[in-house]
Structure formats: structure tokens, C-alpha cells
Amino acid sequence: MSDSVLAIDIGGTKLAAALIGPDGDIRVAERVATPPGGDARTLWEALDGLVCDVTGDTAVTGVGIGCGGPMTWPEGAVSPLNMPGWRAFPLRDRLAGRFPGVPVRIHNDAVCVAAAEHWRGAGRGSSNMLGMVVSTGVGGGLILGGRLIDGGSGNAGHIGHVVVDPDGPACECGGRGCLEAVARGPGLAAWAVGQGWVPGRATAEGAETPAYAEAATATGRQLALTAEGVETPAYVEAATATGRQLALDAAAGDAVALTAMRRAGRALGLAIASATHLCDLDVVTVGGGLSQSGSLLFDPLEETLRAHAGLDFARRVRVVPAALGQDAGLVGAAALILAADRYWSPED
Amino acid sequence: MSDSVLAIDIGGTKLAAALIGPDGDIRVAERVATPPGGDARTLWEALDGLVCDVTGDTAVTGVGIGCGGPMTWPEGAVSPLNMPGWRAFPLRDRLAGRFPGVPVRIHNDAVCVAAAEHWRGAGRGSSNMLGMVVSTGVGGGLILGGRLIDGGSGNAGHIGHVVVDPDGPACECGGRGCLEAVARGPGLAAWAVGQGWVPGRATAEGAETPAYAEAATATGRQLALTAEGVETPAYVEAATATGRQLALDAAAGDAVALTAMRRAGRALGLAIASATHLCDLDVVTVGGGLSQSGSLLFDPLEETLRAHAGLDFARRVRVVPAALGQDAGLVGAAALILAADRYWSPED
């Protein structure tokens, strides 16, 4: 264990840490829930406790961190959108103080996932790759010429804000018609609810009010109905209008859910066509919750991509499911240390 | 002159060659018209004659070539779209045979323009730049992390095929709604003619049939009218429906021409917003004929860019006119030799 790197993956719902060997092999890993609504200190203490548990008395050779953006980079003062307790929190510096004498490096969590898929996953062997995460948001990272691309402020890879529908839905970024505004799980679910989708109905084998759904919250439907001033039917209030439920209902044949998956696939195909033309990509890896819908998502994605990626060189791009699952963030954070020649450019 | 590089810039309307010093200074330059409809041999002989004139008995230290695509790269067998006489013509090899013992390197002409603007032009000092050419086509080149990005097949930088209008006009690439399909000069002129634009009317000070236009061809109008089966009025047949005329008419206050320039500016702004989010750009340089329209093009471009580039990091991008004019292709071709650490990655 003497040659282990400490990898940390920080998100709004979970904190993860692992000891990772030189080949990207995970030796120890632990996860805890992110303290909901935690202030800066509560969040730090939860992370610190997790790090203690994982490292024990192991002397790590470096620390790699993936964290939700935005952040200053490479300084690593973080302000994760879904962790309001941390605003300009000096995460990298705090961990550097905790692990003196070894490199401590941070990058956007989706960038870490892309680095992982390139280093040890579905993009292995390619020199020009876009790694995507399609989940509650749509993020990504770019590898070009065999190296991770940082861009001017460490923010390269934001495929979620490529415009796919100029007059489309408003995006949380302040823009309009971004891929993320169309294809993120919650946005897609809200759109489907607006089109008449009743979460869980298709998967409940004809039951009008699926019993299993009663404990959950119909976020999207609630929003849509509130906006229209209509009272929410009780059985709808109980179901889960998420991207995951949408994918399940699409698989069960729900017509609106299927249309929603085609809508997401089309948006993804358009953004990938644009990225391929601009960056001359070999391969695009797609991970995250929504990507687990398989052909329901990938078929319309491919159809749109092939219709819009017209130039000869672009036709060779391959779109593949990500290979590393929930460990990708940890493996990519470790790559910032273990394969720094490809994934880390700044001076420490 | 003993430390000169031979730079060659090959296009469908002109062939250019120059001797260029270590700092990008042009010492000798000559241009000839590309032989119209020339076969492979005619084209080569025209180029060879030009090269002889420019080099004389100078022993050059290398040869840099910019040429219209597509081409195999870095091998440099070229098939320029608008030079049908060359199909898989081994241009790089022919020039390597002509100049033995020195590096002979080739890249896409728009990539060379981008390299030039980064090396010696409006993108100087930036590490993350998109260089664009908006003319009869829309091309570009990417510099990220201070280095020219080639992509998997030497085709990175094809900003003209970023999708800006998914249901928009068919593009020559086989796709639909590409930036180039909307904003290239001939496409824009054809669109304006379809909207009722009469080329030259606004600039001819009230004359119904501008005399100066009689020698020219109304390509766009001709296409639009032919498609509708309407007979072409004689005075329209005589006018020039080009991007340049469109810009002149917009400057003279022609309402349709102004709308067309806004249409182009909006398309450019959308594509630049997407590229900025994806690549975290510092600066975008815009050159080519249409870019000379000034604020008629740049104002709607900026307005759209600011409306869609929502993320904080993207707001800092600057869009500036290219600085090097018609010499950019030559300077960039020379950069493949003279600043190879930044602009040339393959093994020779």
C-alpha cells in the first residue's frame, strides 16, 4: 500500500474516497452521504472523517480530487452548485495542509470521469476523446492529442452548454437551448410531465396508482402543474418524476417517456456532431444515469449524429457507453497524480 | 535570405508563395490566379512556376503549405473541393521531391490562418484560441493549451460544421443547419435573394438597374428563381449576389441585406458560444470577406454570444477581427516550420 494515491470524489449526494494503486486499481474505497444542507465546517468534517477511515496510517504519494464546479483552478477554491455550504471553500489548500510534501491536485468531477475513461475505461487507446456524463446535469471532459485539455480556466469539456436548440428551454447557466437544459434528467422529466407523462404508470402493470410510488415526490409534475395553477392529483404527487423513472417507463413502452428519450438522444446527437466537427474526435464515451437506458437513448442519438456529422472525417466517430461506472470519478482523480504526463498540465 | 522558409497558400482562386523570415516577416511574395478548370498537371505547373519565381536560387530551410481540404494528413494528398483537377494529388510529396533534405509540412488552409493569427496576429499571447475564416466557406483552427490542435485526422477546427439550426438549410457536408450552411457568403446571399433582396439596388443610389453590375452573374437569385420556376428579370441576371455585395448593401441600409447580416451574426454567435463552452476559449479571431462588414456582423454576433455564453468562465471570451488579412495563410504555413513547437505535432 506504500505506493497508493488518495483519490477523492465530491458530489452533492455522496462523498467518496479511495486508495488507488499505480495501475488505477482500487485498493480501499468508502462512501458516505453528503451531509444535507451542511455548512462549510460540517462538510469538511464529514470529508476529513472519510479520509481518515480510508487512509489509516498509509503514507500516500499524492492526493487527487474531483469536485463539482464551479471552482477556481488549479487553486481549487470550490463552490459546488449543489453544495451551498461551500462557497469559495479552499478545498485543495485544506487537503494540501492535511497531506504535506505530496502533490495535491483537483479538477472538475466530470473532467475526472473523462480522464478515467481515457486512462482505464472505454476511451483507452484513443487520442481524441470526449467523455460525457448525462445525469442530473450534463458534463464532460476533452482529451485531444492524447492529453487532457484544460482550456483557459480549467473549464474545457462543458459539452452540456453546447447549444442544440437556439430557441429552446432556458438553461440554468443563463443561456437558452443548451444540451443540459434539454437532456438533463430533471429537465427531461419535467418536459415529459408537461406532455402528460404520469411517472410510474407504465411500469406498474396497469395499476392506476402504483403503490410503490407513494413514498416519492413528483418534482417535475409538481412544478409543471403549479406553473399552470392546476391542483395536483394525489396519485401523481406520490410518483417519482426523475430521469431514471422516465427511462424505466420508456422501457415499459410509455409513449411520452419514449418521446422524451428520443428528445434527449436527439439533443445528445446534435451536440456530439458539433463537438466532433470542431475537435475531430475518435470516440465519445457516455456515462451517467440516463446513459443506462441503452438503445432507447443511443438509437436516436446515433440517428441524429449520423444525420448531422456529414464530413468524412466525422463519420468515423464512435459513441460508446462509459465503462467504469461509479468508480470513474475516483479513478480519474487518481490519474491527476498517477498519469500526470497526460492529465495534469499546471505547475504544482 | 539564407534563413528563409518557403510558404505556399493554395486556394481555388489564387496560388500564393512567399519567402518568410524567422519572425514571420514576408521577404518576397507572389500570387497568380489558379488556372480555372485546370487538370492535375496544369495546376502543378502553375504552382511550380510560381515557386521558381519566388525562390530563385535561395536555399530554403523548410516548406510550409496551406491548402483547401479535404486532404490526407499529415501525408498531404489533397483533394480541394474547389479544385477538381486535384484529387488525392500528392502535393506534399511532390514538393518534398522538389526540396530534398528540408522539412515539408502541410495543413488545412484555415488551420494555417488560425496558426498565423495566434503566432503573429490578433490571438497573440492567448493560449486558447479559435481562429475563424468567414468567406465562401466557414473554416477555422483551434489552439488549446498554447498548441495547435490537430484532432484524430488533422481536421480539428471545423467550426463551420457546428450545428446552429438543427432544422435549418441543408449543408454541402451532408448535414443540416451547420454554421457554414447559414453564414457562408453564397448561402447568405442566396437566402437574401429568396427574401427579395436585389443585389446592388441599395448601393446604386436609386438606379433601378445598376450599370456597374451588368457584367456579373446573379448566382443566388438565379438559383432561387429557377427553383421557383419564375423567369429571371434581365436586370437581376446582371447583378452580383455575393456576400460582399450583401455587406455593401447592408451598409447602404438595404433592409433585407441587414437582416441577412444579422442572420449570419446570430449563427456565428451561437457557434462561438458552443465552442467557448466546450473548449474554454480566451479569444476568437474572425477573418475572411464577410468579417469586413464590421459592426453589421459583429453586433448581432456579440448579442447572440452574450445571450448564450452563460457560464462565468465563458463570459470572458473576446471576439476580435483577424489582423493579418490575405497574408495570414502564408504566415501560418511558415509557422508549421518556424514555430513547430507550437504548430506541428506529427513526426516528419
XYZ file of C-alpha atoms in Angstrom:
696
model
C 0.000 0.000 0.000
C 3.047 2.250 0.210
C 2.568 3.405 -3.371
C -1.084 4.382 -3.015
C -2.666 7.640 -4.106
C -5.615 9.062 -2.187
C -8.497 9.776 -4.574
C -11.468 11.874 -3.511
C -14.756 12.360 -5.369
C -17.088 15.027 -4.024
C -20.699 15.384 -5.073
C -23.942 16.802 -3.776
C -25.265 13.416 -2.657
C -22.148 11.473 -1.714
C -18.528 11.862 -0.720
C -16.166 9.082 -1.816
C -12.531 8.365 -1.073
C -10.195 5.542 -2.095
C -6.640 4.330 -2.072
C -5.622 3.645 -5.646
C -2.560 1.804 -6.932
C -0.315 2.796 -9.846
C -2.430 0.978 -12.432
C -5.661 2.544 -11.304
C -6.606 -0.429 -9.142
C -8.897 0.480 -6.246
C -7.463 -0.973 -3.016
C -9.819 0.562 -0.467
C -12.892 2.689 -1.094
C -15.561 4.208 1.115
C -18.591 6.375 0.530
C -20.727 8.479 2.860
C -23.772 10.632 2.212
C -23.014 14.321 1.803
C -24.494 15.990 4.936
C -27.694 17.589 3.567
C -27.619 21.357 3.970
C -24.283 21.108 5.764
C -22.311 24.280 6.402
C -18.647 24.600 5.435
C -17.365 23.028 8.638
C -19.853 20.148 8.671
C -18.943 19.262 5.097
C -15.222 19.431 5.804
C -15.547 17.284 8.931
C -17.515 14.651 7.011
C -14.811 14.588 4.342
C -11.997 14.568 6.889
C -13.567 11.625 8.735
C -13.943 9.704 5.482
C -10.325 10.419 4.545
C -9.126 9.205 7.985
C -11.072 5.974 7.591
C -9.651 5.304 4.152
C -6.026 6.271 4.666
C -5.493 4.958 8.220
C -1.743 5.139 8.682
C -0.938 4.785 4.963
C 1.524 7.393 3.665
C 0.013 8.339 0.307
C 2.168 9.562 -2.563
C -0.325 12.167 -3.687
C -3.933 13.319 -3.489
C -6.269 13.669 -6.469
C -9.649 15.339 -6.076
C -12.700 15.524 -8.325
C -15.333 18.048 -7.285
C -18.436 19.623 -8.770
C -17.922 23.093 -10.231
C -17.508 25.919 -10.350
C -14.095 26.294 -8.805
C -11.014 28.416 -9.216
C -8.490 26.264 -10.995
C -5.877 24.972 -10.394
C -6.089 26.684 -6.973
C -9.172 24.656 -6.068
C -11.372 27.039 -4.130
C -14.696 25.279 -4.729
C -18.305 26.482 -4.904
C -20.218 23.348 -5.952
C -23.654 24.292 -7.293
C -25.421 21.652 -5.213
C -23.380 22.148 -2.010
C -24.291 25.665 -0.865
C -22.278 25.206 2.344
C -19.086 25.536 0.341
C -18.592 28.852 -1.411
C -15.009 29.613 -2.406
C -14.033 26.919 0.080
C -10.247 26.341 -0.167
C -10.604 22.590 -0.582
C -7.293 21.951 -2.303
C -5.372 24.037 0.234
C -7.071 22.307 3.160
C -6.138 18.902 1.818
C -2.615 20.111 0.991
C -2.280 21.124 4.629
C -3.515 17.705 5.661
C -1.038 15.915 3.327
C 2.164 17.973 3.300
C 5.006 17.144 0.949
C 2.967 15.366 -1.748
C 1.173 16.774 -4.799
C -2.488 17.631 -4.174
C -4.421 18.263 -7.385
C -8.048 18.993 -8.177
C -10.238 19.066 -11.249
C -13.908 19.234 -12.167
C -15.670 15.944 -11.402
C -16.822 15.389 -14.989
C -13.292 16.083 -16.204
C -12.055 13.380 -13.821
C -14.611 10.941 -15.230
C -13.378 11.690 -18.750
C -9.750 11.233 -17.699
C -10.676 7.900 -16.112
C -12.495 6.636 -19.198
C -9.497 7.619 -21.293
C -6.921 6.141 -18.918
C -8.644 2.914 -17.923
C -12.071 2.812 -19.500
C -13.984 2.920 -22.776
C -11.738 5.537 -24.378
C -8.489 3.683 -23.790
C -6.180 3.796 -26.806
C -7.857 6.825 -28.361
C -6.008 10.136 -28.577
C -9.034 12.362 -29.188
C -11.949 11.711 -26.883
C -14.914 13.453 -25.327
C -16.055 11.870 -22.061
C -19.651 12.734 -21.137
C -21.758 12.326 -18.005
C -25.525 12.551 -18.574
C -27.314 12.655 -15.258
C -28.910 15.460 -13.203
C -26.547 17.646 -15.238
C -24.638 17.063 -18.451
C -20.876 17.408 -18.062
C -17.737 16.274 -19.764
C -14.039 16.432 -20.372
C -11.901 16.614 -23.505
C -8.767 14.675 -24.355
C -7.075 15.892 -27.548
C -3.692 14.863 -28.888
C -3.561 12.317 -26.071
C -3.689 14.975 -23.352
C -6.399 16.342 -21.100
C -7.481 19.772 -22.350
C -7.944 22.325 -19.574
C -8.858 25.467 -21.509
C -8.144 28.954 -20.237
C -9.664 28.456 -16.779
C -9.785 24.673 -16.340
C -13.322 24.556 -17.741
C -12.866 22.860 -21.104
C -15.282 19.984 -21.657
C -18.553 21.755 -20.852
C -20.444 19.874 -23.576
C -23.639 20.430 -21.562
C -23.658 24.043 -22.696
C -23.274 23.467 -26.391
C -26.427 24.977 -27.912
C -28.698 22.365 -29.512
C -31.925 24.368 -29.776
C -31.337 28.128 -30.060
C -34.929 28.924 -29.129
C -35.216 26.073 -26.652
C -35.724 25.986 -22.897
C -33.901 28.423 -20.623
C -30.796 26.935 -19.059
C -29.598 27.436 -15.502
C -26.385 28.878 -16.964
C -28.344 31.908 -18.127
C -28.333 30.796 -21.738
C -31.019 29.040 -23.768
C -31.318 25.714 -25.539
C -28.135 24.217 -24.090
C -27.813 20.434 -24.282
C -28.089 20.329 -20.492
C -31.335 22.311 -20.487
C -32.880 19.703 -22.800
C -31.257 16.414 -21.763
C -30.544 16.583 -18.047
C -32.659 14.059 -16.160
C -34.813 16.527 -14.201
C -35.322 18.772 -17.242
C -36.333 15.829 -19.360
C -38.701 14.514 -16.698
C -40.295 17.947 -16.303
C -40.760 18.158 -20.066
C -42.358 14.694 -20.133
C -44.723 15.565 -17.286
C -45.743 18.651 -19.222
C -46.580 16.327 -22.138
C -48.810 14.185 -19.952
C -46.400 11.574 -18.629
C -47.559 10.045 -15.351
C -44.411 8.713 -13.651
C -44.584 5.009 -12.953
C -47.932 4.315 -14.623
C -46.374 2.336 -17.484
C -44.207 0.284 -15.163
C -46.952 -0.523 -12.663
C -48.661 -3.139 -14.859
C -51.916 -1.318 -15.358
C -52.366 -0.078 -11.797
C -53.878 3.407 -11.808
C -51.992 4.449 -8.685
C -48.791 2.469 -8.347
C -48.432 1.565 -4.685
C -44.645 1.554 -4.758
C -44.566 5.159 -5.856
C -46.488 6.560 -2.921
C -43.435 7.438 -0.867
C -41.777 9.524 -3.541
C -42.135 13.079 -4.797
C -43.379 14.175 -8.204
C -40.961 17.051 -8.547
C -41.328 17.626 -12.244
C -45.089 17.186 -12.349
C -45.475 19.329 -9.282
C -43.528 22.108 -10.984
C -45.433 21.783 -14.223
C -48.828 21.760 -12.532
C -48.008 24.529 -10.109
C -46.948 26.649 -13.035
C -50.309 26.028 -14.649
C -52.250 26.651 -11.452
C -53.837 23.186 -11.559
C -54.361 21.201 -8.393
C -52.072 18.172 -8.213
C -53.833 14.795 -8.158
C -52.779 12.849 -5.090
C -51.636 9.780 -7.005
C -49.305 11.902 -9.111
C -47.854 13.688 -6.124
C -46.679 10.303 -4.941
C -44.697 9.202 -8.005
C -41.077 9.966 -8.890
C -40.623 12.156 -11.947
C -36.923 11.552 -12.477
C -34.766 10.671 -15.418
C -34.420 7.184 -14.001
C -38.190 6.679 -13.758
C -38.529 8.106 -17.239
C -36.073 5.546 -18.582
C -37.954 2.751 -16.800
C -41.278 3.908 -18.213
C -39.796 4.239 -21.700
C -38.535 0.669 -21.435
C -42.078 -0.361 -20.422
C -43.441 1.287 -23.565
C -44.861 4.558 -22.232
C -45.308 6.685 -25.360
C -44.444 10.039 -23.807
C -41.443 8.590 -21.988
C -40.226 7.148 -25.283
C -40.608 10.529 -26.951
C -38.672 12.122 -24.113
C -35.816 9.657 -24.544
C -35.771 10.422 -28.267
C -35.694 14.123 -27.414
C -32.655 13.562 -25.196
C -30.978 11.303 -27.737
C -31.501 13.840 -30.494
C -30.033 16.649 -28.359
C -27.039 14.491 -27.477
C -26.525 13.541 -31.132
C -26.559 17.193 -32.199
C -24.046 18.255 -29.547
C -21.777 15.309 -30.346
C -21.909 16.107 -34.076
C -20.847 19.687 -33.327
C -18.088 18.596 -30.949
C -16.831 16.018 -33.440
C -16.605 18.550 -36.253
C -14.863 21.080 -34.020
C -12.433 18.700 -32.303
C -12.038 15.824 -34.806
C -12.872 13.221 -32.163
C -12.186 9.493 -32.378
C -14.568 8.405 -29.640
C -17.205 9.757 -27.254
C -17.950 7.931 -24.019
C -21.367 8.461 -22.438
C -21.919 7.677 -18.771
C -24.266 8.776 -16.003
C -27.734 7.620 -15.037
C -29.555 8.404 -18.256
C -26.948 6.535 -20.309
C -28.119 3.298 -18.729
C -31.247 3.421 -20.886
C -29.341 1.655 -23.641
C -30.797 1.726 -27.111
C -33.753 3.885 -26.059
C -31.228 6.705 -25.770
C -28.406 5.556 -28.038
C -30.530 4.776 -31.108
C -31.924 8.290 -31.563
C -28.517 9.664 -30.573
C -26.819 7.713 -33.363
C -29.534 8.561 -35.874
C -29.161 12.297 -35.231
C -25.385 12.147 -35.065
C -25.192 10.366 -38.427
C -27.616 12.872 -39.981
C -25.515 15.851 -38.849
C -21.920 14.585 -38.824
C -21.582 14.983 -42.552
C -17.870 15.436 -43.212
C -15.903 12.297 -43.983
C -13.586 12.605 -41.020
C -16.519 12.978 -38.636
C -18.233 9.809 -39.771
C -15.633 7.656 -38.080
C -16.505 8.866 -34.558
C -17.706 6.108 -32.225
C -20.127 6.734 -29.365
C -19.812 4.126 -26.624
C -21.194 3.637 -23.124
C -18.764 4.550 -20.365
C -17.086 1.522 -18.799
C -16.153 2.463 -15.247
C -19.477 3.212 -13.554
C -19.493 4.972 -10.211
C -15.756 4.436 -9.676
C -14.818 6.643 -12.649
C -14.595 9.830 -10.593
C -12.150 8.233 -8.157
C -10.009 6.648 -10.861
C -9.842 9.956 -12.766
C -8.899 11.903 -9.634
C -6.057 9.425 -9.117
C -4.984 9.893 -12.747
C -4.187 13.549 -11.986
C -1.332 12.123 -9.895
C -0.601 8.723 -11.427
C -0.662 9.709 -15.101
C 0.195 13.377 -14.763
C 2.010 13.440 -18.108
C -1.372 13.118 -19.785
C -3.835 14.565 -17.282
C -2.092 17.373 -15.415
C -0.577 20.446 -17.055
C -0.244 23.230 -14.421
C 2.807 23.729 -12.266
C 2.066 22.454 -8.769
C 17.743 35.292 -47.204
C 19.624 32.151 -46.211
C 17.255 31.538 -43.301
C 14.049 31.805 -45.315
C 11.163 29.382 -45.303
C 9.085 28.879 -48.425
C 5.398 29.343 -47.625
C 2.688 28.266 -50.056
C -1.032 29.051 -49.873
C -3.281 27.225 -52.306
C -6.867 28.178 -52.985
C -9.465 27.806 -55.691
C -8.971 31.348 -56.990
C -5.295 32.053 -56.331
C -1.972 30.402 -55.653
C 0.445 32.314 -53.407
C 4.050 31.720 -52.408
C 6.479 33.685 -50.243
C 9.853 33.638 -48.609
C 9.371 34.244 -44.914
C 11.971 35.065 -42.265
C 12.239 33.617 -38.746
C 9.939 36.226 -37.203
C 7.204 35.741 -39.771
C 8.363 38.669 -41.899
C 7.415 38.331 -45.566
C 10.508 38.962 -47.706
C 9.168 38.113 -51.157
C 5.600 37.182 -52.107
C 3.851 36.458 -55.369
C 0.351 35.472 -56.364
C -1.114 34.022 -59.556
C -4.652 33.064 -60.490
C -5.431 29.379 -60.078
C -5.846 28.046 -63.656
C -9.635 27.717 -63.961
C -10.640 24.131 -64.587
C -7.004 23.109 -64.711
C -6.132 19.419 -64.662
C -3.619 17.989 -62.204
C -0.631 18.764 -64.393
C -1.709 22.297 -65.283
C -2.230 23.117 -61.631
C 1.125 21.667 -60.637
C 2.945 23.547 -63.404
C 1.345 26.824 -62.348
C 2.440 26.205 -58.764
C 5.904 25.092 -59.805
C 6.396 28.221 -61.914
C 5.296 30.409 -59.020
C 7.663 28.612 -56.640
C 10.555 29.064 -59.076
C 9.859 32.788 -59.338
C 9.738 33.228 -55.566
C 12.682 31.075 -54.516
C 15.113 31.837 -57.365
C 18.377 30.364 -56.121
C 17.523 30.727 -52.430
C 18.167 27.582 -50.376
C 15.112 27.470 -48.121
C 15.242 25.838 -44.686
C 11.785 24.308 -44.996
C 8.491 24.412 -46.861
C 5.110 25.102 -45.240
C 1.908 24.622 -47.226
C -1.674 25.640 -46.572
C -4.252 24.048 -48.858
C -8.023 23.731 -49.013
C -9.400 20.422 -47.742
C -10.038 17.641 -47.680
C -6.624 16.022 -47.600
C -4.964 13.036 -46.031
C -2.915 14.375 -43.184
C -0.028 14.668 -42.450
C 0.723 12.859 -45.742
C -0.778 15.697 -47.735
C -2.549 14.047 -50.639
C -5.007 16.837 -51.419
C -8.496 16.930 -52.953
C -9.503 20.586 -52.603
C -13.274 20.958 -53.002
C -12.946 23.861 -55.435
C -10.009 22.448 -57.443
C -11.446 19.367 -59.148
C -8.197 18.857 -61.093
C -6.523 17.637 -57.922
C -7.992 14.509 -56.418
C -5.686 12.688 -53.986
C -2.894 14.691 -55.575
C 0.360 14.001 -53.646
C 1.120 17.686 -53.129
C 3.344 17.323 -50.085
C 5.365 14.516 -51.681
C 5.800 16.465 -54.907
C 7.120 19.464 -53.027
C 9.300 17.244 -50.822
C 10.852 15.871 -54.028
C 11.415 19.420 -55.196
C 13.053 20.461 -51.891
C 15.018 17.447 -50.612
C 16.618 17.480 -47.186
C 14.341 20.048 -45.522
C 11.026 19.577 -43.703
C 7.968 19.935 -45.951
C 4.719 20.229 -43.972
C 1.105 20.827 -44.925
C -2.089 21.732 -43.140
C -5.605 22.871 -43.952
C -5.632 26.490 -45.154
C -7.993 27.671 -42.406
C -5.812 25.939 -39.820
C -2.831 27.885 -41.186
C -4.784 31.139 -40.861
C -5.560 30.304 -37.228
C -1.915 29.454 -36.535
C -0.869 32.760 -38.089
C -3.334 34.799 -36.040
C -2.075 33.044 -32.915
C 1.600 33.390 -33.800
C 1.697 36.913 -35.192
C -1.842 38.270 -35.280
C -4.911 39.069 -33.205
C -4.617 35.994 -30.983
C -1.037 36.621 -29.920
C -0.476 35.998 -26.226
C -3.575 33.824 -25.812
C -3.232 30.108 -25.069
C -6.760 29.071 -26.041
C -7.962 30.454 -29.330
C -10.315 29.685 -32.170
C -9.306 31.292 -35.457
C -12.183 31.595 -37.938
C -12.434 32.423 -41.631
C -15.895 33.505 -42.820
C -15.961 33.719 -46.567
C -17.300 31.462 -49.334
C -16.963 28.790 -46.634
C -16.601 28.958 -42.866
C -13.406 27.368 -41.597
C -11.153 27.542 -38.611
C -8.385 26.202 -36.443
C -8.046 25.576 -32.719
C -5.170 26.421 -30.421
C -5.570 24.980 -26.922
C -3.010 24.934 -24.149
C -0.803 27.047 -26.406
C -0.589 24.377 -29.101
C -2.323 23.806 -32.415
C -4.906 21.040 -32.044
C -4.922 18.577 -34.935
C -7.588 16.088 -33.867
C -7.601 12.479 -34.956
C -7.168 13.168 -38.680
C -5.816 16.727 -38.835
C -9.341 18.121 -39.121
C -9.882 19.839 -35.776
C -11.192 23.381 -36.114
C -14.152 22.727 -38.424
C -16.298 25.353 -36.676
C -18.256 25.728 -39.917
C -19.966 22.425 -39.207
C -21.098 23.134 -35.688
C -24.905 22.884 -35.846
C -26.632 26.216 -35.208
C -30.097 25.426 -36.555
C -30.999 21.723 -36.325
C -33.836 22.099 -38.824
C -32.032 24.677 -40.930
C -30.751 24.617 -44.507
C -29.053 21.544 -45.934
C -25.274 21.777 -45.835
C -22.874 20.620 -48.531
C -21.323 18.327 -45.919
C -24.479 16.221 -45.985
C -25.720 17.552 -42.654
C -28.243 20.263 -41.907
C -28.172 23.629 -40.175
C -24.385 23.870 -39.951
C -22.933 27.316 -39.342
C -21.469 27.200 -42.832
C -24.824 26.417 -44.436
C -26.261 29.567 -42.838
C -23.364 32.027 -42.798
C -21.175 31.343 -45.810
C -21.281 34.252 -48.235
C -23.030 32.469 -51.139
C -25.543 30.784 -48.806
C -26.358 34.057 -47.143
C -26.704 35.832 -50.484
C -28.994 33.104 -51.788
C -31.134 33.386 -48.665
C -31.336 37.180 -49.055
C -32.321 36.878 -52.717
C -35.069 34.490 -51.648
C -36.267 37.197 -49.252
C -36.468 39.773 -52.035
C -33.003 41.296 -51.969
C -31.994 42.822 -55.299
C -28.186 42.887 -55.324
C -26.749 46.364 -55.738
C -30.062 48.248 -55.709
C -29.364 49.871 -52.328
C -25.847 50.864 -53.306
C -26.732 52.235 -56.751
C -28.299 55.436 -55.424
C -31.790 54.835 -56.665
C -30.926 53.383 -60.057
C -33.289 50.541 -60.956
C -30.620 48.641 -62.912
C -27.152 49.445 -61.631
C -24.916 49.830 -64.677
C -21.806 48.545 -62.925
C -23.500 45.248 -62.207
C -24.243 44.314 -65.773
C -21.123 42.223 -66.279
C -21.699 39.998 -63.282
C -23.830 36.958 -62.516
C -26.742 36.724 -60.088
C -25.921 33.253 -58.898
C -28.063 33.223 -55.766
C -31.082 34.891 -57.364
C -30.747 32.664 -60.385
C -30.871 29.608 -58.126
C -33.794 30.902 -56.114
C -35.822 31.837 -59.160
C -35.008 28.721 -61.093
C -36.163 26.687 -58.148
C -39.469 28.520 -58.216
C -39.830 28.268 -61.964
C -40.017 32.025 -62.400
C -38.339 33.715 -65.319
C -35.318 35.790 -64.305
C -35.656 39.529 -64.924
C -32.795 40.765 -67.063
C -31.658 43.430 -64.606
C -31.334 40.846 -61.850
C -29.367 38.472 -64.014
C -26.761 41.201 -64.314
C -26.136 41.888 -60.611
C -23.740 40.119 -58.245
C -25.424 38.218 -55.426
C -22.363 37.638 -53.247
C -21.578 38.037 -49.579
C -19.508 41.086 -50.445
C -22.374 42.773 -52.309
C -24.668 41.844 -49.438
C -22.363 43.557 -46.955
C -22.195 46.657 -49.190
C -25.968 46.772 -49.470
C -26.389 46.276 -45.726
C -24.025 49.190 -45.124
C -26.165 51.224 -47.537
C -29.259 50.437 -45.465
C -30.938 47.693 -47.514
C -33.410 46.125 -45.079
C -33.120 42.545 -46.339
C -29.339 42.765 -46.520
C -29.301 44.000 -42.921
C -31.480 41.088 -41.857
C -29.142 38.707 -43.656
C -26.132 40.116 -41.809
C -27.994 39.690 -38.518
C -28.785 36.124 -39.524
C -25.086 35.454 -40.122
C -24.061 37.231 -36.922
C -26.543 35.241 -34.894
C -25.336 31.950 -36.371
C -21.727 32.900 -35.658
C -22.592 33.917 -32.091
C -24.313 30.581 -31.444
C -21.404 28.549 -32.789
C -18.881 30.625 -30.847
C -20.904 30.212 -27.633
C -20.875 26.430 -28.114
C -17.162 26.356 -28.936
C -16.353 28.558 -25.954
C -18.255 26.316 -23.542
C -16.656 23.208 -24.978
C -13.077 24.492 -25.249
C -12.902 27.267 -22.608
C -11.558 29.780 -25.128
C -9.845 33.072 -24.348
C -10.252 34.660 -27.754
C -11.857 34.071 -31.151
C -10.435 35.779 -34.234
C -12.769 36.283 -37.198
C -11.364 36.926 -40.656
C -12.449 36.439 -44.252
C -14.529 38.589 -46.559
C -17.733 38.714 -44.549
C -15.852 39.775 -41.407
C -15.054 43.070 -43.101
C -18.661 44.152 -42.563
C -17.696 45.420 -39.109
C -20.472 46.115 -36.654
C -23.183 44.965 -39.090
C -21.879 41.461 -38.440
C -20.138 41.789 -35.072
C -23.007 43.476 -33.204
C -25.548 40.663 -33.694
C -22.712 38.177 -33.177
C -21.882 39.675 -29.780
C -25.538 39.969 -28.799
C -26.185 36.294 -29.505
C -22.918 35.170 -27.966
C -23.652 37.037 -24.740
C -27.188 35.617 -24.618
C -25.926 32.043 -24.929
C -22.494 32.039 -23.267
C -23.992 31.842 -19.812
C -21.341 30.240 -17.624
C -18.989 32.614 -15.823
C -15.871 31.296 -17.463
C -17.387 31.725 -20.928
C -18.249 35.383 -20.419
C -14.626 36.397 -20.619
C -14.200 35.265 -24.241
C -13.266 38.067 -26.638
C -14.224 38.054 -30.324
C -11.884 40.185 -32.417
C -11.329 40.810 -36.128
C -8.384 38.933 -37.597
C -5.288 41.089 -38.006
C -3.264 39.602 -40.847
C -5.541 39.881 -43.880
C -4.665 37.953 -47.037
C -1.132 37.176 -45.830
C -2.381 35.045 -42.929
C -2.351 31.793 -44.912
C 1.290 32.292 -45.896
C 2.413 33.281 -42.400
C 0.614 30.283 -40.894
C 2.119 27.894 -43.433
C 5.546 29.224 -42.445
C 4.689 28.729 -38.761
C 4.474 24.961 -39.391
C 8.256 25.187 -39.878
C 9.320 28.262 -37.911
C 7.312 27.649 -34.727
C 6.965 23.907 -34.951
C 6.993 23.518 -31.161
C 3.523 25.057 -31.136
C 2.099 24.322 -34.569
C 3.441 20.962 -35.691
C 2.964 17.694 -33.811
C 3.462 14.752 -36.230
C 6.794 13.103 -36.849
C 8.178 14.229 -40.208
